[in-house]
């Protein structure tokens, strides 16, 4: 299987599908690159080279003890981009992966990036603080941590059967298969890695990173996202990033990579085709 070995010896697994201008996909918590498979297949089938990696501690990458923080995630992403010598790439991040992409730009710039897309993404800053009063209370994230320590298998089942895909909304129909795959991918993450990633995605302030964006940026977010609320995530990011375009999916939940897979694939493909070298 293909891996990039980063500076501390961690092996980062990646998929590399198709050929053409590169698209790099960063996944959400506590999933892995398989969660992008519908969009990866669609984009690769339409003339793009699609690279999707497993974040350290997730999926097939090394389950490290340390490095479960956004700076390290961003540096791992940079190592993959540089090892594959990707240029004029479109960087696309879902949920926690959106934070990874934002921090990558904050730390490494846009020299290798032509476009960015943030999908149901955690930036600019999820946690409620004195200077971020509209954020999510820390008790929500403490609940995730407590659930992870008590019975993480049940926690992931509850997320899949409830807020992640909006399966707790009246009239919502999300297949058992989709919910089962969420659980399966989540259980493949290292216990410590998934636990510490809660702080990474919730308590990292990405506002300075978003200020460094200087390439065309698309922000996609469902307005019934119960995991990263629209007002906290997509709406706030689009308002902060210079020139960003916001696309709202009415009534859509957090997990639109599955619930709105065709719409999302088509919207991302249209954005990719706007690129002019």
mmCIF file of C-alpha atoms in Angstrom:
data_model
loop_
_atom_site.group_PDB
_atom_site.id
_atom_site.type_symbol
_atom_site.label_atom_id
_atom_site.label_comp_id
_atom_site.label_asym_id
_atom_site.label_seq_id
_atom_site.Cartn_x
_atom_site.Cartn_y
_atom_site.Cartn_z
ATOM 1 C CA UNK A 1 0.000 0.000 0.000
ATOM 2 C CA UNK A 2 1.268 3.558 -0.673
ATOM 3 C CA UNK A 3 2.609 5.507 2.312
ATOM 4 C CA UNK A 4 4.553 8.702 2.881
ATOM 5 C CA UNK A 5 6.909 8.545 5.857
ATOM 6 C CA UNK A 6 7.039 11.922 7.628
ATOM 7 C CA UNK A 7 9.831 13.425 9.751
ATOM 8 C CA UNK A 8 8.969 11.584 12.998
ATOM 9 C CA UNK A 9 8.702 8.220 11.247
ATOM 10 C CA UNK A 10 4.898 8.182 11.057
ATOM 11 C CA UNK A 11 3.559 6.477 7.952
ATOM 12 C CA UNK A 12 0.702 8.318 6.269
ATOM 13 C CA UNK A 13 -1.433 6.117 4.012
ATOM 14 C CA UNK A 14 -2.834 7.661 0.847
ATOM 15 C CA UNK A 15 -4.890 6.768 -2.209
ATOM 16 C CA UNK A 16 -3.930 8.135 -5.599
ATOM 17 C CA UNK A 17 -6.655 7.789 -8.233
ATOM 18 C CA UNK A 18 -6.853 9.036 -11.813
ATOM 19 C CA UNK A 19 -4.705 11.543 -13.656
ATOM 20 C CA UNK A 20 -4.797 15.255 -14.351
ATOM 21 C CA UNK A 21 -4.608 18.328 -12.142
ATOM 22 C CA UNK A 22 -4.371 17.182 -8.498
ATOM 23 C CA UNK A 23 -7.164 17.298 -5.952
ATOM 24 C CA UNK A 24 -6.280 16.574 -2.317
ATOM 25 C CA UNK A 25 -9.021 15.418 0.057
ATOM 26 C CA UNK A 26 -8.730 15.722 3.862
ATOM 27 C CA UNK A 27 -11.287 13.725 5.847
ATOM 28 C CA UNK A 28 -13.282 14.312 9.018
ATOM 29 C CA UNK A 29 -13.153 12.940 12.562
ATOM 30 C CA UNK A 30 -12.928 10.066 13.373
ATOM 31 C CA UNK A 31 -13.059 8.717 9.827
ATOM 32 C CA UNK A 32 -10.491 8.060 7.098
ATOM 33 C CA UNK A 33 -10.022 8.604 3.376
ATOM 34 C CA UNK A 34 -12.690 6.002 2.549
ATOM 35 C CA UNK A 35 -15.278 8.578 3.636
ATOM 36 C CA UNK A 36 -14.430 10.546 0.469
ATOM 37 C CA UNK A 37 -14.860 7.613 -1.917
ATOM 38 C CA UNK A 38 -17.974 8.885 -3.733
ATOM 39 C CA UNK A 39 -16.411 12.266 -4.497
ATOM 40 C CA UNK A 40 -12.990 10.742 -5.241
ATOM 41 C CA UNK A 41 -14.504 8.376 -7.778
ATOM 42 C CA UNK A 42 -16.557 11.145 -9.382
ATOM 43 C CA UNK A 43 -13.670 13.604 -9.689
ATOM 44 C CA UNK A 44 -11.152 11.012 -10.875
ATOM 45 C CA UNK A 45 -13.636 9.798 -13.491
ATOM 46 C CA UNK A 46 -13.881 13.366 -14.770
ATOM 47 C CA UNK A 47 -10.219 13.994 -15.449
ATOM 48 C CA UNK A 48 -8.572 14.771 -12.127
ATOM 49 C CA UNK A 49 -5.870 13.098 -10.074
ATOM 50 C CA UNK A 50 -7.402 12.587 -6.646
ATOM 51 C CA UNK A 51 -5.239 12.008 -3.570
ATOM 52 C CA UNK A 52 -6.891 11.171 -0.243
ATOM 53 C CA UNK A 53 -4.842 10.346 2.837
ATOM 54 C CA UNK A 54 -5.628 8.886 6.246
ATOM 55 C CA UNK A 55 -4.765 11.375 8.991
ATOM 56 C CA UNK A 56 -2.193 10.057 11.475
ATOM 57 C CA UNK A 57 -3.913 7.821 14.003
ATOM 58 C CA UNK A 58 -6.819 7.170 11.642
ATOM 59 C CA UNK A 59 -7.489 4.385 9.161
ATOM 60 C CA UNK A 60 -4.314 2.778 7.847
ATOM 61 C CA UNK A 61 -1.847 5.423 9.015
ATOM 62 C CA UNK A 62 0.355 4.941 12.060
ATOM 63 C CA UNK A 63 -1.412 5.201 15.411
ATOM 64 C CA UNK A 64 1.075 7.564 17.025
ATOM 65 C CA UNK A 65 0.986 8.507 20.693
ATOM 66 C CA UNK A 66 1.960 12.144 20.069
ATOM 67 C CA UNK A 67 1.185 14.604 17.287
ATOM 68 C CA UNK A 68 -2.598 14.595 17.555
ATOM 69 C CA UNK A 69 -2.869 18.323 16.909
ATOM 70 C CA UNK A 70 -3.575 20.597 13.981
ATOM 71 C CA UNK A 71 -0.003 21.783 13.482
ATOM 72 C CA UNK A 72 1.169 18.200 13.063
ATOM 73 C CA UNK A 73 -1.801 17.258 10.873
ATOM 74 C CA UNK A 74 -1.005 20.212 8.611
ATOM 75 C CA UNK A 75 2.660 19.275 8.442
ATOM 76 C CA UNK A 76 1.710 15.687 7.562
ATOM 77 C CA UNK A 77 -0.475 17.028 4.759
ATOM 78 C CA UNK A 78 2.434 19.137 3.545
ATOM 79 C CA UNK A 79 4.666 16.057 3.568
ATOM 80 C CA UNK A 80 2.200 14.199 1.330
ATOM 81 C CA UNK A 81 1.848 17.155 -1.047
ATOM 82 C CA UNK A 82 5.602 17.568 -1.290
ATOM 83 C CA UNK A 83 6.431 13.864 -1.567
ATOM 84 C CA UNK A 84 4.056 13.563 -4.523
ATOM 85 C CA UNK A 85 5.257 16.939 -5.874
ATOM 86 C CA UNK A 86 1.710 18.207 -6.283
ATOM 87 C CA UNK A 87 1.319 21.614 -7.892
ATOM 88 C CA UNK A 88 -1.704 23.778 -8.734
ATOM 89 C CA UNK A 89 -3.680 21.492 -6.437
ATOM 90 C CA UNK A 90 -7.196 21.996 -5.169
ATOM 91 C CA UNK A 91 -7.269 21.298 -1.428
ATOM 92 C CA UNK A 92 -10.636 20.121 -0.116
ATOM 93 C CA UNK A 93 -11.308 19.562 3.572
ATOM 94 C CA UNK A 94 -14.389 18.055 5.196
ATOM 95 C CA UNK A 95 -15.138 18.874 8.849
ATOM 96 C CA UNK A 96 -11.874 18.351 10.780
ATOM 97 C CA UNK A 97 -10.159 18.064 7.400
ATOM 98 C CA UNK A 98 -11.197 21.652 6.724
ATOM 99 C CA UNK A 99 -9.220 22.666 9.772
ATOM 100 C CA UNK A 100 -6.279 20.635 8.545
ATOM 101 C CA UNK A 101 -6.386 22.444 5.189
ATOM 102 C CA UNK A 102 -6.732 25.853 6.847
ATOM 103 C CA UNK A 103 -3.777 25.226 9.139
ATOM 104 C CA UNK A 104 -1.759 23.910 6.170
ATOM 105 C CA UNK A 105 -2.262 27.246 4.428
ATOM 106 C CA UNK A 106 -1.456 29.134 7.610
ATOM 107 C CA UNK A 107 1.823 27.225 8.057
ATOM 108 C CA UNK A 108 2.850 26.418 4.479
ATOM 109 C CA UNK A 109 1.123 28.972 2.275
ATOM 110 C CA UNK A 110 -0.546 28.475 -1.092
ATOM 111 C CA UNK A 111 2.509 27.950 -3.291
ATOM 112 C CA UNK A 112 1.237 24.517 -4.278
ATOM 113 C CA UNK A 113 -2.494 25.306 -4.048
ATOM 114 C CA UNK A 114 -4.667 26.757 -6.796
ATOM 115 C CA UNK A 115 -8.037 26.486 -5.030
ATOM 116 C CA UNK A 116 -9.514 25.550 -1.665
ATOM 117 C CA UNK A 117 -12.895 24.100 -0.721
ATOM 118 C CA UNK A 118 -14.187 23.787 2.837
ATOM 119 C CA UNK A 119 -17.054 21.311 3.279
ATOM 120 C CA UNK A 120 -19.002 21.190 6.569
ATOM 121 C CA UNK A 121 -15.722 22.416 7.990
ATOM 122 C CA UNK A 122 -14.747 23.310 11.561
ATOM 123 C CA UNK A 123 -13.085 26.708 10.896
ATOM 124 C CA UNK A 124 -12.973 29.461 11.856
ATOM 125 C CA UNK A 125 -13.259 28.466 15.559
ATOM 126 C CA UNK A 126 -15.736 26.047 17.102
ATOM 127 C CA UNK A 127 -15.218 26.576 20.828
ATOM 128 C CA UNK A 128 -17.170 29.201 22.757
ATOM 129 C CA UNK A 129 -14.750 31.631 24.400
ATOM 130 C CA UNK A 130 -14.864 35.239 25.547
ATOM 131 C CA UNK A 131 -13.828 36.426 22.095
ATOM 132 C CA UNK A 132 -15.918 33.772 20.325
ATOM 133 C CA UNK A 133 -19.269 33.964 22.139
ATOM 134 C CA UNK A 134 -21.212 32.350 19.279
ATOM 135 C CA UNK A 135 -19.176 29.146 19.512
ATOM 136 C CA UNK A 136 -20.156 25.758 20.876
ATOM 137 C CA UNK A 137 -19.926 25.304 24.689
ATOM 138 C CA UNK A 138 -17.016 23.212 25.936
ATOM 139 C CA UNK A 139 -19.493 20.872 27.617
ATOM 140 C CA UNK A 140 -20.422 19.501 24.179
ATOM 141 C CA UNK A 141 -16.837 18.471 23.509
ATOM 142 C CA UNK A 142 -16.391 17.238 27.057
ATOM 143 C CA UNK A 143 -19.357 14.963 26.348
ATOM 144 C CA UNK A 144 -17.621 13.547 23.291
ATOM 145 C CA UNK A 145 -14.491 12.911 25.322
ATOM 146 C CA UNK A 146 -16.454 11.281 28.121
ATOM 147 C CA UNK A 147 -18.331 9.102 25.656
ATOM 148 C CA UNK A 148 -15.076 8.109 24.023
ATOM 149 C CA UNK A 149 -13.606 6.935 27.333
ATOM 150 C CA UNK A 150 -16.777 5.229 28.549
ATOM 151 C CA UNK A 151 -17.842 3.382 25.388
ATOM 152 C CA UNK A 152 -16.530 4.796 22.170
ATOM 153 C CA UNK A 153 -18.174 2.074 20.084
ATOM 154 C CA UNK A 154 -21.570 3.244 21.328
ATOM 155 C CA UNK A 155 -20.609 6.901 20.937
ATOM 156 C CA UNK A 156 -19.885 6.391 17.252
ATOM 157 C CA UNK A 157 -23.099 4.438 16.789
ATOM 158 C CA UNK A 158 -25.070 7.226 18.449
ATOM 159 C CA UNK A 159 -23.443 9.854 16.231
ATOM 160 C CA UNK A 160 -24.187 7.878 13.078
ATOM 161 C CA UNK A 161 -27.763 7.110 14.101
ATOM 162 C CA UNK A 162 -28.364 10.685 15.198
ATOM 163 C CA UNK A 163 -26.843 14.080 14.393
ATOM 164 C CA UNK A 164 -24.031 13.265 11.952
ATOM 165 C CA UNK A 165 -26.354 12.372 9.067
ATOM 166 C CA UNK A 166 -29.457 14.068 10.462
ATOM 167 C CA UNK A 167 -31.049 10.672 11.035
ATOM 168 C CA UNK A 168 -32.729 12.133 14.123
ATOM 169 C CA UNK A 169 -34.793 14.539 12.028
ATOM 170 C CA UNK A 170 -38.410 13.695 11.125
ATOM 171 C CA UNK A 171 -38.635 12.136 7.681
ATOM 172 C CA UNK A 172 -34.891 11.579 7.367
ATOM 173 C CA UNK A 173 -33.882 8.374 5.607
ATOM 174 C CA UNK A 174 -30.242 7.360 5.949
ATOM 175 C CA UNK A 175 -29.444 3.763 5.099
ATOM 176 C CA UNK A 176 -28.210 1.306 7.661
ATOM 177 C CA UNK A 177 -25.199 0.735 5.449
ATOM 178 C CA UNK A 178 -24.107 4.369 5.541
ATOM 179 C CA UNK A 179 -24.445 4.421 9.321
ATOM 180 C CA UNK A 180 -22.591 1.132 9.696
ATOM 181 C CA UNK A 181 -19.688 2.343 7.563
ATOM 182 C CA UNK A 182 -19.349 5.447 9.747
ATOM 183 C CA UNK A 183 -19.024 3.170 12.795
ATOM 184 C CA UNK A 184 -16.566 0.862 11.043
ATOM 185 C CA UNK A 185 -14.276 3.683 9.952
ATOM 186 C CA UNK A 186 -14.473 5.329 13.362
ATOM 187 C CA UNK A 187 -13.452 2.160 15.178
ATOM 188 C CA UNK A 188 -10.402 1.912 12.898
ATOM 189 C CA UNK A 189 -9.039 5.105 14.443
ATOM 190 C CA UNK A 190 -6.667 4.801 17.372
ATOM 191 C CA UNK A 191 -8.350 5.381 20.716
ATOM 192 C CA UNK A 192 -5.922 8.069 21.914
ATOM 193 C CA UNK A 193 -5.764 9.624 18.459
ATOM 194 C CA UNK A 194 -9.536 10.019 18.210
ATOM 195 C CA UNK A 195 -9.789 11.250 21.801
ATOM 196 C CA UNK A 196 -7.143 13.949 21.385
ATOM 197 C CA UNK A 197 -8.477 14.975 17.983
ATOM 198 C CA UNK A 198 -11.604 16.307 19.712
ATOM 199 C CA UNK A 199 -9.499 19.100 21.194
ATOM 200 C CA UNK A 200 -7.689 19.596 17.892
ATOM 201 C CA UNK A 201 -10.860 20.261 15.908
ATOM 202 C CA UNK A 202 -12.773 22.133 18.618
ATOM 203 C CA UNK A 203 -10.219 24.283 20.427
ATOM 204 C CA UNK A 204 -7.942 25.322 17.541
ATOM 205 C CA UNK A 205 -8.457 28.912 16.431
ATOM 206 C CA UNK A 206 -8.251 28.983 12.629
ATOM 207 C CA UNK A 207 -9.082 32.654 12.204
ATOM 208 C CA UNK A 208 -5.483 33.715 11.446
ATOM 209 C CA UNK A 209 -5.183 30.789 8.998
ATOM 210 C CA UNK A 210 -8.268 31.903 7.074
ATOM 211 C CA UNK A 211 -6.801 35.387 6.824
ATOM 212 C CA UNK A 212 -3.874 33.853 4.900
ATOM 213 C CA UNK A 213 -6.110 32.432 2.133
ATOM 214 C CA UNK A 214 -5.262 34.074 -1.199
ATOM 215 C CA UNK A 215 -6.674 31.588 -3.727
ATOM 216 C CA UNK A 216 -10.274 31.038 -4.887
ATOM 217 C CA UNK A 217 -12.219 29.391 -2.081
ATOM 218 C CA UNK A 218 -15.554 27.600 -2.051
ATOM 219 C CA UNK A 219 -17.374 27.036 1.238
ATOM 220 C CA UNK A 220 -20.151 24.425 1.296
ATOM 221 C CA UNK A 221 -22.269 23.851 4.392
ATOM 222 C CA UNK A 222 -25.673 22.459 5.282
ATOM 223 C CA UNK A 223 -27.872 24.830 7.258
ATOM 224 C CA UNK A 224 -29.130 22.000 9.513
ATOM 225 C CA UNK A 225 -25.666 20.827 10.507
ATOM 226 C CA UNK A 226 -25.936 19.623 14.112
ATOM 227 C CA UNK A 227 -22.207 18.850 14.449
ATOM 228 C CA UNK A 228 -20.608 22.041 13.097
ATOM 229 C CA UNK A 229 -23.469 24.554 13.198
ATOM 230 C CA UNK A 230 -23.805 26.585 10.010
ATOM 231 C CA UNK A 231 -23.509 29.940 11.806
ATOM 232 C CA UNK A 232 -20.336 28.786 13.603
ATOM 233 C CA UNK A 233 -18.750 27.070 10.606
ATOM 234 C CA UNK A 234 -19.517 27.745 6.956
ATOM 235 C CA UNK A 235 -21.220 31.106 7.304
ATOM 236 C CA UNK A 236 -18.469 32.513 9.517
ATOM 237 C CA UNK A 237 -15.661 31.115 7.356
ATOM 238 C CA UNK A 238 -17.117 32.485 4.133
ATOM 239 C CA UNK A 239 -17.470 35.895 5.754
ATOM 240 C CA UNK A 240 -13.854 35.885 6.886
ATOM 241 C CA UNK A 241 -12.075 34.522 3.799
ATOM 242 C CA UNK A 242 -11.490 37.233 1.228
ATOM 243 C CA UNK A 243 -13.524 36.562 -1.919
ATOM 244 C CA UNK A 244 -14.921 33.232 -0.707
ATOM 245 C CA UNK A 245 -18.120 31.873 -2.242
ATOM 246 C CA UNK A 246 -20.676 30.279 0.060
ATOM 247 C CA UNK A 247 -22.958 27.475 -1.128
ATOM 248 C CA UNK A 248 -25.674 26.500 1.338
ATOM 249 C CA UNK A 249 -27.451 23.137 1.235
ATOM 250 C CA UNK A 250 -30.908 23.842 2.677
ATOM 251 C CA UNK A 251 -31.906 21.391 5.387
ATOM 252 C CA UNK A 252 -28.701 19.385 4.970
ATOM 253 C CA UNK A 253 -26.896 17.714 7.880
ATOM 254 C CA UNK A 254 -23.189 17.488 8.618
ATOM 255 C CA UNK A 255 -22.391 14.331 6.658
ATOM 256 C CA UNK A 256 -23.181 15.628 3.182
ATOM 257 C CA UNK A 257 -20.394 13.549 1.646
ATOM 258 C CA UNK A 258 -22.929 10.708 1.942
ATOM 259 C CA UNK A 259 -26.372 12.312 2.184
ATOM 260 C CA UNK A 260 -25.747 14.690 -0.730
ATOM 261 C CA UNK A 261 -22.990 12.806 -2.513
ATOM 262 C CA UNK A 262 -24.049 13.557 -6.090
ATOM 263 C CA UNK A 263 -24.789 17.221 -5.449
ATOM 264 C CA UNK A 264 -21.514 17.662 -3.635
ATOM 265 C CA UNK A 265 -19.561 15.853 -6.340
ATOM 266 C CA UNK A 266 -21.137 18.008 -9.040
ATOM 267 C CA UNK A 267 -20.514 21.243 -7.114
ATOM 268 C CA UNK A 268 -16.874 20.348 -6.501
ATOM 269 C CA UNK A 269 -16.380 19.382 -10.146
ATOM 270 C CA UNK A 270 -17.863 22.682 -11.322
ATOM 271 C CA UNK A 271 -15.520 24.543 -8.967
ATOM 272 C CA UNK A 272 -12.508 22.603 -10.243
ATOM 273 C CA UNK A 273 -13.397 23.470 -13.813
ATOM 274 C CA UNK A 274 -13.345 27.195 -13.002
ATOM 275 C CA UNK A 275 -9.557 27.063 -12.567
ATOM 276 C CA UNK A 276 -7.629 29.039 -15.159
ATOM 277 C CA UNK A 277 -3.828 28.544 -15.130
#
